């Protein structure tokens, strides 16, 4: 079988006081109905990025409510991940032609992974384009008896036609598909069942529990950040869609008025994202010489506790994305009662209500204007932060997400 990712056990009951009885009771009832169902989640990395973050919670919670859930990784060499990042970029609308050679390499690696797929399941959930074509190599085998679901996490609203046309025949082979938003479906797909399910955060994970004040101060000191001065924060992989250079420009505009402001950029280098170092270097060069810009990554010990601490210490959290399937970092910040200034694109449109719990912006100048406004009006920042927390509690917790998965499984199982 493919390599399996170990996960720590989690129990559903501690979520009851946060999420409410209704959703927990429905999850328990669905768990009973689906008891013993064998579920495989397949993606391409156990570290870095939103999908890994989601699976560390969803897989153990599925187990806790009675399913036999597991998480597996597809394997590939550097070339494969360079090609799949290329697909990812083209599917998010970048002008990148996809060559026959790339397609052949991608399909060959999917076939190799399919050859290692040797366990029977009831549901197989395949995340994102990297493992998407594996299903083709398993047609006609006993492994195809499972209900196969493709889960798209990226913003395909502006997908290049050739990239979408390449991947679509593989999507069509699935029994079901899950997108975050309807707009992501470029042209009609032929799956039997379709669901629109936004991702979620885990309020009980180390990422979302706010560290004590003393721990926050220690962390700020360790990285040389002055917590008594204003902090603008972005937490993102180094990726062109997260607009790291635009973020630096935005900080510079804010700095003209607010001389004390600091920019903290936290990044995790994902295994399936070979572009990360390239964009890190570009951003480091671009911001060189400014002692108030802090570019920090997992290489310098930035883990869940550090991310949470900086989110809690930030005055404003930015997500200057140009495309975004769904920005977990936006929801994490809102949960910590922070006002967010975010690109008005993709899933962020579901997450942020402009002027209520943050601001949606179209340009770097507009982002700088809104950050300045929030720095000048702590009362507005606080009101928006409270509204954001409430929105997350009602819509974007992992319990709602788990319930939606289980409802979808039940729908497919009844077929
Ligand atoms: N993240 C992290 N450490 C970092 C940078 C990012 O743990 O230094 C996490 C972040 O908190 C979030 C996830 O990686 O949970 C990124 O998910 P998001 O949906 O925002 O973006 P993606 O990487 O999936 O495009």
Coordinates of C-alpha atoms and ligand atoms in Angstrom, one line a residue:
X1 CA 0.0 0.0 0.0
X2 CA 1.0 3.6 -0.3
X3 CA 2.9 5.2 2.7
X4 CA 0.6 5.9 5.6
X5 CA 0.6 9.1 7.7
X6 CA 0.4 8.4 11.4
X7 CA -2.1 10.7 13.3
X8 CA -2.8 11.3 17.0
X9 CA -6.1 10.2 18.3
X10 CA -8.8 12.8 18.8
X11 CA -12.2 12.5 20.5
X12 CA -15.4 14.3 19.3
X13 CA -16.9 15.0 22.8
X14 CA -14.6 17.9 23.8
X15 CA -15.9 19.8 20.7
X16 CA -19.5 19.8 22.1
X17 CA -19.2 22.9 24.2
X18 CA -17.7 24.8 21.3
X19 CA -19.7 23.5 18.3
X20 CA -23.0 22.8 20.1
X21 CA -25.1 19.6 20.6
X22 CA -26.9 19.6 17.3
X23 CA -23.8 19.0 15.1
X24 CA -22.2 16.6 17.5
X25 CA -25.3 14.5 17.9
X26 CA -25.8 14.4 14.1
X27 CA -22.1 13.3 13.7
X28 CA -22.6 10.5 16.2
X29 CA -25.7 9.3 14.5
X30 CA -24.0 9.4 11.1
X31 CA -21.0 7.6 12.6
X32 CA -23.3 4.8 13.8
X33 CA -24.9 4.5 10.4
X34 CA -21.5 4.4 8.7
X35 CA -19.8 2.3 11.4
X36 CA -16.9 0.3 10.2
X37 CA -16.7 2.0 6.8
X38 CA -13.2 1.9 5.5
X39 CA -12.0 5.3 4.3
X40 CA -8.7 6.2 2.6
X41 CA -7.7 9.8 2.2
X42 CA -4.9 10.3 -0.4
X43 CA -2.9 13.5 -0.9
X44 CA 0.7 14.4 -1.6
X45 CA 2.2 15.8 1.6
X46 CA 2.0 15.3 5.3
X47 CA 3.6 18.7 6.0
X48 CA 2.9 22.3 5.0
X49 CA -0.2 23.7 3.4
X50 CA -3.9 23.5 4.2
X51 CA -4.7 19.9 3.1
X52 CA -2.3 18.3 5.6
X53 CA -3.6 20.6 8.2
X54 CA -7.2 19.4 7.6
X55 CA -6.4 15.7 7.5
X56 CA -4.6 15.7 10.9
X57 CA -8.0 16.5 12.3
X58 CA -10.5 14.8 10.0
X59 CA -8.8 11.4 9.9
X60 CA -8.7 10.9 13.7
X61 CA -12.2 12.3 14.2
X62 CA -13.6 9.9 11.6
X63 CA -12.0 7.1 13.5
X64 CA -13.3 8.3 16.8
X65 CA -16.9 8.2 15.5
X66 CA -16.6 4.7 14.2
X67 CA -15.1 4.7 10.7
X68 CA -11.9 3.0 9.8
X69 CA -10.1 6.0 8.4
X70 CA -6.6 6.2 7.1
X71 CA -4.4 8.7 5.3
X72 CA -1.9 7.8 2.6
X73 CA 0.6 9.7 0.4
X74 CA 1.3 9.5 -3.2
X75 CA 5.0 9.2 -3.9
X76 CA 6.9 11.0 -6.7
X77 CA 10.3 12.4 -7.5
X78 CA 11.2 16.1 -7.7
X79 CA 10.2 16.2 -11.4
X80 CA 6.7 14.9 -10.6
X81 CA 6.1 17.6 -7.9
X82 CA 7.5 20.3 -10.2
X83 CA 5.0 19.2 -12.9
X84 CA 2.1 19.0 -10.4
X85 CA 2.9 22.5 -9.1
X86 CA 2.9 23.6 -12.7
X87 CA -0.6 22.0 -13.1
X88 CA -1.6 23.7 -9.9
X89 CA -0.5 27.1 -11.2
X90 CA -2.2 26.6 -14.6
X91 CA -5.4 25.4 -12.9
X92 CA -5.3 28.7 -10.9
X93 CA -5.0 30.6 -14.2
X94 CA -1.3 31.2 -14.8
X95 CA -0.3 31.3 -18.5
X96 CA 1.6 28.0 -18.5
X97 CA 1.3 25.6 -21.4
X98 CA 1.2 22.0 -20.5
X99 CA 3.4 19.8 -22.7
X100 CA 2.8 16.2 -23.8
X101 CA 6.0 15.3 -21.9
X102 CA 4.6 16.7 -18.6
X103 CA 1.4 14.8 -19.1
X104 CA 3.2 11.6 -19.8
X105 CA 5.4 11.9 -16.7
X106 CA 2.4 12.8 -14.5
X107 CA 0.4 9.8 -15.7
X108 CA 3.3 7.4 -15.4
X109 CA 3.8 8.4 -11.7
X110 CA 0.0 8.1 -11.0
X111 CA 0.2 4.6 -12.5
X112 CA 3.1 3.7 -10.3
X113 CA 1.2 4.8 -7.3
X114 CA -1.9 3.0 -8.4
X115 CA 0.2 -0.2 -8.7
X116 CA 0.9 0.2 -4.9
X117 CA -2.7 0.6 -4.1
X118 CA -3.6 -2.8 -2.8
X119 CA -6.3 -2.5 -0.1
X120 CA -10.0 -2.4 -0.4
X121 CA -12.0 0.5 1.0
X122 CA -15.6 1.7 1.0
X123 CA -14.6 5.4 0.3
X124 CA -11.5 6.8 -1.2
X125 CA -11.1 10.5 -1.0
X126 CA -8.5 11.9 -3.3
X127 CA -7.3 15.4 -2.6
X128 CA -6.2 17.8 -5.3
X129 CA -4.7 17.2 -8.7
X130 CA -1.5 15.4 -7.7
X131 CA -3.1 11.9 -7.2
X132 CA -6.2 12.6 -9.3
X133 CA -5.4 10.4 -12.3
X134 CA -4.6 7.3 -10.2
X135 CA -8.2 6.2 -10.5
X136 CA -7.8 5.6 -14.3
X137 CA -5.2 2.9 -13.6
X138 CA -7.5 1.2 -11.2
X139 CA -10.6 1.0 -13.4
X140 CA -11.9 -2.6 -13.6
X141 CA -10.0 -3.7 -10.4
X142 CA -11.5 -4.7 -7.1
X143 CA -10.2 -1.4 -5.6
X144 CA -12.5 0.5 -7.8
X145 CA -15.5 -1.0 -6.0
X146 CA -15.1 1.7 -3.4
X147 CA -16.9 5.0 -3.9
X148 CA -14.1 7.3 -5.2
X149 CA -14.4 11.0 -4.4
X150 CA -12.2 13.8 -5.8
X151 CA -11.8 16.7 -3.4
X152 CA -10.6 19.9 -5.0
X153 CA -9.0 22.5 -2.7
X154 CA -7.8 24.9 -5.3
X155 CA -9.4 28.0 -6.9
X156 CA -10.0 26.8 -10.4
X157 CA -12.3 29.8 -11.3
X158 CA -9.8 31.0 -13.9
X159 CA -8.2 27.7 -14.8
X160 CA -6.4 27.6 -18.1
X161 CA -8.5 25.7 -20.5
X162 CA -5.8 23.2 -21.5
X163 CA -5.1 22.4 -17.9
X164 CA -8.8 21.9 -17.0
X165 CA -9.4 19.9 -20.2
X166 CA -6.5 17.6 -19.3
X167 CA -7.7 16.9 -15.7
X168 CA -11.4 16.8 -16.4
X169 CA -11.6 13.3 -18.0
X170 CA -10.0 12.0 -14.8
X171 CA -12.5 13.9 -12.5
X172 CA -15.3 12.4 -14.6
X173 CA -14.3 8.9 -13.6
X174 CA -15.1 9.6 -9.9
X175 CA -18.3 8.7 -8.2
X176 CA -18.5 12.0 -6.4
X177 CA -16.7 15.4 -6.3
X178 CA -16.4 18.0 -3.6
X179 CA -15.5 21.6 -4.4
X180 CA -15.5 24.6 -2.0
X181 CA -17.5 26.8 -4.4
X182 CA -19.7 26.2 -7.5
X183 CA -17.6 28.8 -9.4
X184 CA -14.6 26.4 -9.4
X185 CA -16.3 24.0 -11.8
X186 CA -15.0 25.3 -15.2
X187 CA -17.2 23.1 -17.4
X188 CA -19.8 20.5 -16.5
X189 CA -18.3 17.4 -14.9
X190 CA -19.9 14.0 -15.1
X191 CA -19.6 12.7 -11.6
X192 CA -22.8 11.2 -10.0
X193 CA -22.7 13.3 -6.9
X194 CA -21.5 16.7 -6.2
X195 CA -21.1 18.6 -3.0
X196 CA -19.9 22.1 -2.1
X197 CA -18.1 21.9 1.2
X198 CA -15.8 24.6 2.6
X199 CA -12.8 23.6 4.7
X200 CA -12.5 24.2 8.4
X201 CA -10.2 24.7 11.3
X202 CA -9.8 22.7 14.5
X203 CA -10.4 24.9 17.5
X204 CA -8.7 22.3 19.8
X205 CA -5.4 21.9 17.8
X206 CA -2.2 23.5 18.9
X207 CA -2.5 25.9 16.0
X208 CA -5.7 27.3 17.3
X209 CA -5.3 27.3 21.1
X210 CA -3.9 30.7 22.1
X211 CA -0.7 30.3 24.0
X212 CA -0.4 32.1 27.4
X213 CA 0.8 35.7 27.3
X214 CA 4.2 34.7 28.7
X215 CA 4.7 32.1 26.0
X216 CA 3.7 34.7 23.3
X217 CA 6.3 37.2 24.7
X218 CA 9.0 34.5 24.8
X219 CA 8.3 33.7 21.1
X220 CA 8.4 37.3 20.1
X221 CA 11.7 37.8 21.9
X222 CA 13.2 34.6 20.3
X223 CA 12.6 36.0 16.8
X224 CA 13.5 39.6 17.6
X225 CA 9.9 40.9 17.1
X226 CA 8.8 43.8 19.4
X227 CA 5.4 42.9 20.6
X228 CA 4.8 46.4 22.0
X229 CA 4.9 47.8 18.4
X230 CA 2.2 47.1 15.8
X231 CA 2.5 43.8 13.9
X232 CA 1.1 43.1 10.4
X233 CA 1.2 39.3 9.9
X234 CA 0.8 36.9 6.9
X235 CA 1.1 33.2 7.3
X236 CA 1.5 31.4 4.0
X237 CA 3.6 29.2 1.9
X238 CA 6.0 31.2 -0.4
X239 CA 3.9 31.0 -3.5
X240 CA 3.1 33.5 -6.2
X241 CA -0.7 33.3 -5.4
X242 CA 0.0 34.5 -1.9
X243 CA 1.6 37.7 -3.4
X244 CA 4.6 37.9 -1.0
X245 CA 6.1 40.9 -2.9
X246 CA 2.8 42.7 -2.9
X247 CA 2.7 42.1 0.8
X248 CA 6.1 43.8 1.3
X249 CA 4.8 46.8 -0.9
X250 CA 1.7 47.0 1.3
X251 CA 3.8 47.1 4.4
X252 CA 6.0 49.8 2.9
X253 CA 2.9 51.9 2.2
X254 CA 1.6 51.5 5.7
X255 CA 5.1 52.2 7.1
X256 CA 5.1 55.7 5.6
X257 CA 2.4 56.7 8.0
X258 CA 3.0 54.2 10.8
X259 CA 6.7 54.2 11.4
X260 CA 6.6 51.7 14.2
X261 CA 4.9 48.9 12.2
X262 CA 6.6 45.5 11.7
X263 CA 5.8 42.8 9.1
X264 CA 6.0 39.2 10.1
X265 CA 5.7 36.6 7.3
X266 CA 5.5 33.0 8.5
X267 CA 6.0 30.3 5.9
X268 CA 6.1 26.5 5.9
X269 CA 8.0 24.8 3.2
X270 CA 5.7 22.1 1.9
X271 CA 7.2 18.8 0.5
X272 CA 5.1 19.0 -2.6
X273 CA 5.9 22.6 -3.3
X274 CA 9.4 23.0 -5.0
X275 CA 8.8 26.7 -5.8
X276 CA 8.9 27.6 -2.1
X277 CA 12.6 28.4 -1.9
X278 CA 12.6 30.4 -5.1
X279 CA 9.9 32.7 -3.9
X280 CA 11.4 32.8 -0.4
X281 CA 14.7 34.1 -1.9
X282 CA 12.9 36.6 -4.1
X283 CA 11.0 38.0 -1.1
X284 CA 14.1 38.0 1.0
X285 CA 16.0 40.0 -1.7
X286 CA 13.1 42.4 -2.1
X287 CA 12.9 43.1 1.6
X288 CA 16.6 43.1 2.3
X289 CA 17.9 45.7 4.7
X290 CA 14.7 46.3 6.5
X291 CA 15.1 45.3 10.2
X292 CA 11.3 45.4 10.7
X293 CA 10.5 42.7 8.2
X294 CA 10.7 39.2 9.6
X295 CA 10.6 36.3 7.1
X296 CA 10.4 33.1 9.2
X297 CA 9.8 29.5 8.4
X298 CA 9.6 26.0 9.8
X299 CA 13.4 26.0 9.2
X300 CA 13.8 28.5 12.0
X301 CA 11.5 26.5 14.3
X302 CA 8.1 28.0 13.3
X303 CA 5.6 25.4 14.3
X304 CA 1.9 25.4 15.3
X305 CA 2.5 27.1 18.7
X306 CA 4.6 29.9 17.1
X307 CA 2.0 30.4 14.3
X308 CA -0.8 30.7 16.9
X309 CA 1.3 33.0 19.1
X310 CA 2.0 35.4 16.2
X311 CA -1.7 35.3 15.1
X312 CA -2.6 36.2 18.7
X313 CA 0.0 39.0 18.9
X314 CA -0.8 40.5 15.4
X315 CA -2.7 43.8 15.2
X316 CA -3.9 43.0 11.6
X317 CA -3.7 39.7 9.7
X318 CA -3.3 39.9 6.0
X319 CA -3.9 37.3 3.3
X320 CA -3.0 39.1 0.1
X321 CA -3.9 36.2 -2.1
X322 CA -4.5 36.6 -5.8
X323 CA -6.2 33.1 -5.9
X324 CA -7.2 31.1 -2.9
X325 CA -9.2 27.9 -2.8
X326 CA -10.0 28.6 0.9
X327 CA -7.5 30.4 3.2
X328 CA -7.3 28.4 6.4
X329 CA -5.0 31.1 7.7
X330 CA -7.8 33.6 7.3
X331 CA -10.1 31.5 9.4
X332 CA -7.4 30.8 12.0
X333 CA -6.9 34.5 12.4
X334 CA -10.7 35.2 12.7
X335 CA -11.0 32.5 15.3
X336 CA -8.4 34.5 17.3
X337 CA -10.5 37.6 17.0
X338 CA -8.3 39.3 14.6
X339 CA -9.5 41.6 11.8
X340 CA -8.3 40.4 8.4
X341 CA -7.4 42.3 5.2
X342 CA -7.6 39.8 2.4
X343 CA -7.7 39.6 -1.4
X344 CA -11.3 39.4 -2.5
X345 CA -10.8 36.1 -4.4
X346 CA -12.0 32.5 -4.4
X347 CA -12.9 31.0 -1.0
X348 CA -12.0 34.2 0.8
X349 CA -15.3 35.6 -0.5
X350 CA -17.1 33.0 1.7
X351 CA -14.9 33.6 4.7
X352 CA -14.7 37.4 5.0
X353 CA -17.7 39.8 5.0
X354 CA -16.4 43.1 3.8
X355 CA -16.6 45.7 6.4
X356 CA -18.1 43.3 9.0
X357 CA -15.3 41.0 10.1
X358 CA -12.5 42.2 7.9
X359 CA -11.9 43.9 4.5
X360 CA -11.8 42.4 1.0
X361 CA -9.3 44.3 -1.1
X362 CA -8.5 44.4 -4.8
X363 CA -5.1 46.1 -4.8
X364 CA -2.0 46.6 -2.7
X365 CA -2.9 50.3 -2.2
X366 CA -6.4 49.3 -0.9
X367 CA -4.8 46.7 1.4
X368 CA -2.5 49.4 2.9
X369 CA -5.4 51.8 3.4
X370 CA -7.4 49.2 5.3
X371 CA -4.4 48.1 7.4
X372 CA -3.8 51.8 8.4
X373 CA -7.5 52.2 9.2
X374 CA -7.4 49.2 11.5
X375 CA -4.2 50.4 13.2
X376 CA -5.8 53.8 13.8
X377 CA -9.0 52.4 15.2
X378 CA -8.5 49.6 17.7
X379 CA -12.2 49.7 18.4
X380 CA -13.0 48.8 14.8
X381 CA -10.4 46.1 14.9
X382 CA -11.9 44.6 18.0
X383 CA -15.5 44.8 16.8
X384 CA -14.4 43.0 13.5
X385 CA -12.4 40.5 15.4
X386 CA -15.4 39.5 17.6
X387 CA -17.6 39.3 14.5
X388 CA -15.0 37.1 12.8
X389 CA -14.8 34.7 15.7
X390 CA -18.6 34.3 15.7
X391 CA -18.7 33.6 12.0
X392 CA -16.0 30.9 12.3
X393 CA -17.9 29.2 15.2
X394 CA -21.1 29.1 13.1
X395 CA -19.6 28.0 9.8
X396 CA -16.0 26.9 9.7
X397 CA -15.2 24.5 12.5
X398 CA -14.0 20.9 11.8
X399 CA -17.2 19.5 13.3
X400 CA -19.4 21.0 10.5
X401 CA -16.8 19.8 8.0
X402 CA -16.8 16.2 9.4
X403 CA -20.7 16.2 9.4
X404 CA -20.6 17.3 5.7
X405 CA -18.2 14.5 4.8
X406 CA -20.3 11.9 6.6
X407 CA -23.5 13.1 5.0
X408 CA -21.8 12.8 1.6
X409 CA -20.5 9.3 2.4
X410 CA -24.0 8.3 3.4
X411 CA -25.5 9.7 0.1
X412 CA -23.0 7.7 -1.9
X413 CA -23.4 4.6 0.1
X414 CA -27.1 4.6 -0.6
X415 CA -26.6 4.5 -4.4
Ligands
LIG1 N1 1.1 27.1 8.1 C1 1.9 26.8 9.2 N2 3.1 27.3 9.3 C2 3.6 28.3 8.5 C3 2.8 28.6 7.4 C4 1.6 28.0 7.2 O1 1.5 25.9 10.0 O2 4.7 28.7 8.7 C5 -0.2 26.6 8.0 C6 -1.3 27.6 8.2 O3 -1.5 27.9 9.6 C7 -2.5 26.9 7.5 C8 -1.9 26.2 6.4 O4 -0.5 26.0 6.7 O5 -3.1 26.1 8.4 C9 -2.0 26.9 5.1 O6 -3.3 26.7 4.6 P1 -4.0 27.7 3.6 O7 -5.4 27.1 3.3 O8 -4.0 29.1 4.2 O9 -3.1 27.7 2.3 P2 -2.5 26.6 1.3 O10 -1.1 26.4 1.8 O11 -3.3 25.3 1.5 O12 -2.6 27.2 0.0

